């Protein structure tokens, strides 16, 4: 039995030294699973023309501020500057943060921003859009509830990037090497 434990301890020690692996895989999984989701979602919110991010579509207001937009009679001109700023910031975050994570640039900052984004997105889905049926429950036999289950995994991925950083194959690492 001691020999088995020694082999196990040796393998565990080797894995522990592979700190770069978790950060690199977290970015790869983010790119493969979530980046295109967020970028496509951002595209649905753009207004017409080259400055579409500054002139969001009505869909942007419906998705980001459903209650305020409904209270304004679905008229963007009836909303205040604060509402417009929130929508523009949301669109910009939906494009900028995933790109930063995939590139590995300011990864910890971008991961923290995405954690806040996912929390706001989830809150809006539940309370703004009334998606209570998608909420799900933890510790049940059903692993695919769109909000609690899926987004908990998203947050675990993002917390991994927040704690571990981008890994060696990143612009963060390149910038660190230049500063030294």
PDB file of C-alpha atoms in Angstrom:
ATOM      1  CA  UNK A   1       0.000   0.000   0.000  1.00  0.00           C
ATOM      2  CA  UNK A   2       2.841   2.397   0.816  1.00  0.00           C
ATOM      3  CA  UNK A   3       4.218   1.933  -2.714  1.00  0.00           C
ATOM      4  CA  UNK A   4       0.855   2.923  -4.229  1.00  0.00           C
ATOM      5  CA  UNK A   5       0.714   6.008  -2.005  1.00  0.00           C
ATOM      6  CA  UNK A   6       4.268   6.970  -3.014  1.00  0.00           C
ATOM      7  CA  UNK A   7       3.367   6.711  -6.718  1.00  0.00           C
ATOM      8  CA  UNK A   8       0.229   8.754  -6.090  1.00  0.00           C
ATOM      9  CA  UNK A   9       2.124  11.415  -4.114  1.00  0.00           C
ATOM     10  CA  UNK A  10       4.786  11.648  -6.838  1.00  0.00           C
ATOM     11  CA  UNK A  11       2.167  12.079  -9.576  1.00  0.00           C
ATOM     12  CA  UNK A  12       0.304  14.663  -7.502  1.00  0.00           C
ATOM     13  CA  UNK A  13       3.527  16.625  -6.931  1.00  0.00           C
ATOM     14  CA  UNK A  14       4.264  16.650 -10.674  1.00  0.00           C
ATOM     15  CA  UNK A  15       0.740  17.871 -11.448  1.00  0.00           C
ATOM     16  CA  UNK A  16       1.010  20.569  -8.787  1.00  0.00           C
ATOM     17  CA  UNK A  17       4.112  21.948 -10.543  1.00  0.00           C
ATOM     18  CA  UNK A  18       2.172  22.242 -13.837  1.00  0.00           C
ATOM     19  CA  UNK A  19       0.645  25.546 -12.772  1.00  0.00           C
ATOM     20  CA  UNK A  20       0.621  26.855 -16.356  1.00  0.00           C
ATOM     21  CA  UNK A  21      -1.707  24.079 -17.528  1.00  0.00           C
ATOM     22  CA  UNK A  22      -4.865  25.151 -15.692  1.00  0.00           C
ATOM     23  CA  UNK A  23      -4.635  28.790 -16.804  1.00  0.00           C
ATOM     24  CA  UNK A  24      -3.932  27.841 -20.422  1.00  0.00           C
ATOM     25  CA  UNK A  25      -6.766  25.305 -20.547  1.00  0.00           C
ATOM     26  CA  UNK A  26      -9.174  27.758 -18.901  1.00  0.00           C
ATOM     27  CA  UNK A  27      -8.519  30.291 -21.663  1.00  0.00           C
ATOM     28  CA  UNK A  28      -8.846  27.610 -24.337  1.00  0.00           C
ATOM     29  CA  UNK A  29     -12.165  26.411 -22.913  1.00  0.00           C
ATOM     30  CA  UNK A  30     -13.400  30.006 -22.623  1.00  0.00           C
ATOM     31  CA  UNK A  31     -12.501  30.593 -26.285  1.00  0.00           C
ATOM     32  CA  UNK A  32     -14.138  27.345 -27.401  1.00  0.00           C
ATOM     33  CA  UNK A  33     -17.300  27.544 -25.314  1.00  0.00           C
ATOM     34  CA  UNK A  34     -18.118  31.134 -24.350  1.00  0.00           C
ATOM     35  CA  UNK A  35     -16.265  33.706 -26.474  1.00  0.00           C
ATOM     36  CA  UNK A  36     -18.376  33.252 -29.616  1.00  0.00           C
ATOM     37  CA  UNK A  37     -21.546  33.174 -27.498  1.00  0.00           C
ATOM     38  CA  UNK A  38     -20.766  36.572 -25.992  1.00  0.00           C
ATOM     39  CA  UNK A  39     -19.526  38.102 -29.263  1.00  0.00           C
ATOM     40  CA  UNK A  40     -22.654  36.970 -31.121  1.00  0.00           C
ATOM     41  CA  UNK A  41     -24.812  38.299 -28.313  1.00  0.00           C
ATOM     42  CA  UNK A  42     -23.028  41.645 -28.635  1.00  0.00           C
ATOM     43  CA  UNK A  43     -23.686  41.732 -32.377  1.00  0.00           C
ATOM     44  CA  UNK A  44     -27.446  41.424 -31.757  1.00  0.00           C
ATOM     45  CA  UNK A  45     -27.313  44.652 -29.775  1.00  0.00           C
ATOM     46  CA  UNK A  46     -25.514  46.834 -32.323  1.00  0.00           C
ATOM     47  CA  UNK A  47     -27.320  49.627 -34.092  1.00  0.00           C
ATOM     48  CA  UNK A  48     -26.865  50.506 -37.745  1.00  0.00           C
ATOM     49  CA  UNK A  49     -23.646  51.796 -39.264  1.00  0.00           C
ATOM     50  CA  UNK A  50     -20.042  52.021 -38.225  1.00  0.00           C
ATOM     51  CA  UNK A  51     -20.907  53.477 -34.826  1.00  0.00           C
ATOM     52  CA  UNK A  52     -23.517  50.832 -34.012  1.00  0.00           C
ATOM     53  CA  UNK A  53     -22.145  50.410 -30.510  1.00  0.00           C
ATOM     54  CA  UNK A  54     -23.018  54.060 -29.796  1.00  0.00           C
ATOM     55  CA  UNK A  55     -26.477  53.722 -31.342  1.00  0.00           C
ATOM     56  CA  UNK A  56     -27.728  50.424 -29.896  1.00  0.00           C
ATOM     57  CA  UNK A  57     -30.629  48.525 -31.408  1.00  0.00           C
ATOM     58  CA  UNK A  58     -33.983  48.317 -29.649  1.00  0.00           C
ATOM     59  CA  UNK A  59     -33.075  44.697 -28.935  1.00  0.00           C
ATOM     60  CA  UNK A  60     -30.170  45.906 -26.817  1.00  0.00           C
ATOM     61  CA  UNK A  61     -32.517  47.799 -24.547  1.00  0.00           C
ATOM     62  CA  UNK A  62     -34.936  44.857 -24.409  1.00  0.00           C
ATOM     63  CA  UNK A  63     -32.136  42.472 -23.458  1.00  0.00           C
ATOM     64  CA  UNK A  64     -30.250  44.690 -21.004  1.00  0.00           C
ATOM     65  CA  UNK A  65     -32.978  46.879 -19.450  1.00  0.00           C
ATOM     66  CA  UNK A  66     -36.252  45.022 -20.098  1.00  0.00           C
ATOM     67  CA  UNK A  67     -38.354  46.679 -17.385  1.00  0.00           C
ATOM     68  CA  UNK A  68     -37.090  50.230 -17.963  1.00  0.00           C
ATOM     69  CA  UNK A  69     -37.579  49.878 -21.724  1.00  0.00           C
ATOM     70  CA  UNK A  70     -41.107  48.545 -21.247  1.00  0.00           C
ATOM     71  CA  UNK A  71     -41.885  51.402 -18.833  1.00  0.00           C
ATOM     72  CA  UNK A  72     -40.650  53.854 -21.489  1.00  0.00           C
ATOM     73  CA  UNK A  73     -43.156  52.429 -23.966  1.00  0.00           C
ATOM     74  CA  UNK A  74     -40.339  50.765 -25.938  1.00  0.00           C
ATOM     75  CA  UNK A  75     -39.149  54.202 -27.006  1.00  0.00           C
ATOM     76  CA  UNK A  76     -35.396  54.703 -26.642  1.00  0.00           C
ATOM     77  CA  UNK A  77     -35.789  58.478 -26.709  1.00  0.00           C
ATOM     78  CA  UNK A  78     -37.903  58.260 -23.540  1.00  0.00           C
ATOM     79  CA  UNK A  79     -34.936  56.786 -21.633  1.00  0.00           C
ATOM     80  CA  UNK A  80     -32.371  58.893 -19.855  1.00  0.00           C
ATOM     81  CA  UNK A  81     -28.642  59.255 -20.334  1.00  0.00           C
ATOM     82  CA  UNK A  82     -27.989  56.721 -17.576  1.00  0.00           C
ATOM     83  CA  UNK A  83     -29.943  54.027 -19.445  1.00  0.00           C
ATOM     84  CA  UNK A  84     -28.083  54.731 -22.682  1.00  0.00           C
ATOM     85  CA  UNK A  85     -24.732  54.615 -20.867  1.00  0.00           C
ATOM     86  CA  UNK A  86     -25.584  51.270 -19.236  1.00  0.00           C
ATOM     87  CA  UNK A  87     -26.538  49.734 -22.580  1.00  0.00           C
ATOM     88  CA  UNK A  88     -23.445  51.066 -24.358  1.00  0.00           C
ATOM     89  CA  UNK A  89     -21.210  49.863 -21.509  1.00  0.00           C
ATOM     90  CA  UNK A  90     -22.876  46.442 -21.650  1.00  0.00           C
ATOM     91  CA  UNK A  91     -22.302  46.155 -25.383  1.00  0.00           C
ATOM     92  CA  UNK A  92     -18.696  47.287 -25.102  1.00  0.00           C
ATOM     93  CA  UNK A  93     -18.068  44.788 -22.285  1.00  0.00           C
ATOM     94  CA  UNK A  94     -19.607  41.979 -24.302  1.00  0.00           C
ATOM     95  CA  UNK A  95     -17.072  42.581 -27.058  1.00  0.00           C
ATOM     96  CA  UNK A  96     -14.005  43.764 -25.175  1.00  0.00           C
ATOM     97  CA  UNK A  97     -13.832  41.380 -22.216  1.00  0.00           C
ATOM     98  CA  UNK A  98     -13.970  38.097 -24.195  1.00  0.00           C
ATOM     99  CA  UNK A  99     -11.366  39.394 -26.658  1.00  0.00           C
ATOM    100  CA  UNK A 100      -9.048  40.331 -23.775  1.00  0.00           C
ATOM    101  CA  UNK A 101      -9.437  36.888 -22.212  1.00  0.00           C
ATOM    102  CA  UNK A 102      -8.805  35.006 -25.453  1.00  0.00           C
ATOM    103  CA  UNK A 103      -5.746  37.162 -26.184  1.00  0.00           C
ATOM    104  CA  UNK A 104      -4.553  36.799 -22.620  1.00  0.00           C
ATOM    105  CA  UNK A 105      -4.269  40.549 -22.162  1.00  0.00           C
ATOM    106  CA  UNK A 106      -5.141  42.012 -18.739  1.00  0.00           C
ATOM    107  CA  UNK A 107      -6.708  38.617 -18.139  1.00  0.00           C
ATOM    108  CA  UNK A 108      -7.368  38.962 -14.429  1.00  0.00           C
ATOM    109  CA  UNK A 109      -9.083  42.322 -14.944  1.00  0.00           C
ATOM    110  CA  UNK A 110     -11.110  40.936 -17.862  1.00  0.00           C
ATOM    111  CA  UNK A 111     -12.091  37.825 -15.879  1.00  0.00           C
ATOM    112  CA  UNK A 112     -13.256  39.991 -12.985  1.00  0.00           C
ATOM    113  CA  UNK A 113     -15.273  42.089 -15.433  1.00  0.00           C
ATOM    114  CA  UNK A 114     -16.814  38.953 -16.946  1.00  0.00           C
ATOM    115  CA  UNK A 115     -17.718  37.669 -13.475  1.00  0.00           C
ATOM    116  CA  UNK A 116     -19.632  40.905 -12.875  1.00  0.00           C
ATOM    117  CA  UNK A 117     -21.134  40.705 -16.365  1.00  0.00           C
ATOM    118  CA  UNK A 118     -22.378  37.140 -15.830  1.00  0.00           C
ATOM    119  CA  UNK A 119     -23.823  38.095 -12.432  1.00  0.00           C
ATOM    120  CA  UNK A 120     -25.703  41.025 -13.991  1.00  0.00           C
ATOM    121  CA  UNK A 121     -26.770  38.906 -16.964  1.00  0.00           C
ATOM    122  CA  UNK A 122     -28.138  36.236 -14.637  1.00  0.00           C
ATOM    123  CA  UNK A 123     -29.940  38.757 -12.457  1.00  0.00           C
ATOM    124  CA  UNK A 124     -31.490  40.381 -15.541  1.00  0.00           C
ATOM    125  CA  UNK A 125     -32.549  37.006 -16.938  1.00  0.00           C
ATOM    126  CA  UNK A 126     -34.219  36.020 -13.678  1.00  0.00           C
ATOM    127  CA  UNK A 127     -35.808  39.266 -12.524  1.00  0.00           C
ATOM    128  CA  UNK A 128     -35.954  41.365 -15.708  1.00  0.00           C
ATOM    129  CA  UNK A 129     -37.065  38.637 -18.117  1.00  0.00           C
ATOM    130  CA  UNK A 130     -38.753  36.397 -15.559  1.00  0.00           C
ATOM    131  CA  UNK A 131     -36.869  33.263 -16.597  1.00  0.00           C
ATOM    132  CA  UNK A 132     -37.630  31.478 -13.354  1.00  0.00           C
ATOM    133  CA  UNK A 133     -38.065  28.167 -15.193  1.00  0.00           C
ATOM    134  CA  UNK A 134     -34.432  28.376 -16.395  1.00  0.00           C
ATOM    135  CA  UNK A 135     -33.141  29.004 -12.875  1.00  0.00           C
ATOM    136  CA  UNK A 136     -32.858  25.360 -11.893  1.00  0.00           C
ATOM    137  CA  UNK A 137     -31.626  24.031  -8.572  1.00  0.00           C
ATOM    138  CA  UNK A 138     -28.300  22.907  -7.253  1.00  0.00           C
ATOM    139  CA  UNK A 139     -27.792  19.469  -5.760  1.00  0.00           C
ATOM    140  CA  UNK A 140     -30.450  17.870  -7.923  1.00  0.00           C
ATOM    141  CA  UNK A 141     -30.149  15.238 -10.641  1.00  0.00           C
ATOM    142  CA  UNK A 142     -30.532  17.692 -13.520  1.00  0.00           C
ATOM    143  CA  UNK A 143     -27.174  19.302 -14.501  1.00  0.00           C
ATOM    144  CA  UNK A 144     -28.240  21.637 -17.296  1.00  0.00           C
ATOM    145  CA  UNK A 145     -30.296  24.476 -15.854  1.00  0.00           C
ATOM    146  CA  UNK A 146     -29.394  27.520 -17.940  1.00  0.00           C
ATOM    147  CA  UNK A 147     -28.793  29.824 -15.017  1.00  0.00           C
ATOM    148  CA  UNK A 148     -27.653  28.160 -11.786  1.00  0.00           C
ATOM    149  CA  UNK A 149     -25.910  25.133 -13.296  1.00  0.00           C
ATOM    150  CA  UNK A 150     -24.378  26.531 -16.476  1.00  0.00           C
ATOM    151  CA  UNK A 151     -23.408  29.877 -15.071  1.00  0.00           C
ATOM    152  CA  UNK A 152     -21.836  28.329 -11.987  1.00  0.00           C
ATOM    153  CA  UNK A 153     -19.497  26.501 -14.367  1.00  0.00           C
ATOM    154  CA  UNK A 154     -18.871  29.735 -16.295  1.00  0.00           C
ATOM    155  CA  UNK A 155     -17.986  31.475 -13.037  1.00  0.00           C
ATOM    156  CA  UNK A 156     -15.662  28.660 -11.999  1.00  0.00           C
ATOM    157  CA  UNK A 157     -13.836  29.067 -15.308  1.00  0.00           C
ATOM    158  CA  UNK A 158     -13.614  32.837 -14.835  1.00  0.00           C
ATOM    159  CA  UNK A 159     -12.488  32.563 -11.203  1.00  0.00           C
ATOM    160  CA  UNK A 160      -9.750  30.197 -12.387  1.00  0.00           C
ATOM    161  CA  UNK A 161      -8.543  32.926 -14.769  1.00  0.00           C
ATOM    162  CA  UNK A 162      -8.842  35.556 -12.049  1.00  0.00           C
ATOM    163  CA  UNK A 163      -6.696  33.521  -9.658  1.00  0.00           C
ATOM    164  CA  UNK A 164      -4.268  31.865 -12.073  1.00  0.00           C
ATOM    165  CA  UNK A 165      -3.986  34.538 -14.766  1.00  0.00           C
ATOM    166  CA  UNK A 166      -3.576  33.845 -18.463  1.00  0.00           C
ATOM    167  CA  UNK A 167      -0.720  31.366 -18.440  1.00  0.00           C
ATOM    168  CA  UNK A 168       2.483  31.383 -20.456  1.00  0.00           C
ATOM    169  CA  UNK A 169       0.913  31.618 -23.922  1.00  0.00           C
ATOM    170  CA  UNK A 170      -0.494  35.091 -23.484  1.00  0.00           C
ATOM    171  CA  UNK A 171       0.073  38.767 -24.047  1.00  0.00           C
ATOM    172  CA  UNK A 172       0.156  39.181 -20.255  1.00  0.00           C
ATOM    173  CA  UNK A 173       3.246  36.961 -20.125  1.00  0.00           C
ATOM    174  CA  UNK A 174       4.822  38.887 -23.013  1.00  0.00           C
ATOM    175  CA  UNK A 175       4.230  42.212 -21.239  1.00  0.00           C
ATOM    176  CA  UNK A 176       5.649  40.797 -18.013  1.00  0.00           C
ATOM    177  CA  UNK A 177       8.803  39.670 -19.806  1.00  0.00           C
ATOM    178  CA  UNK A 178       9.205  43.119 -21.418  1.00  0.00           C
ATOM    179  CA  UNK A 179       8.894  44.877 -18.053  1.00  0.00           C
ATOM    180  CA  UNK A 180      11.615  42.707 -16.600  1.00  0.00           C
TER     181      UNK A 180
END
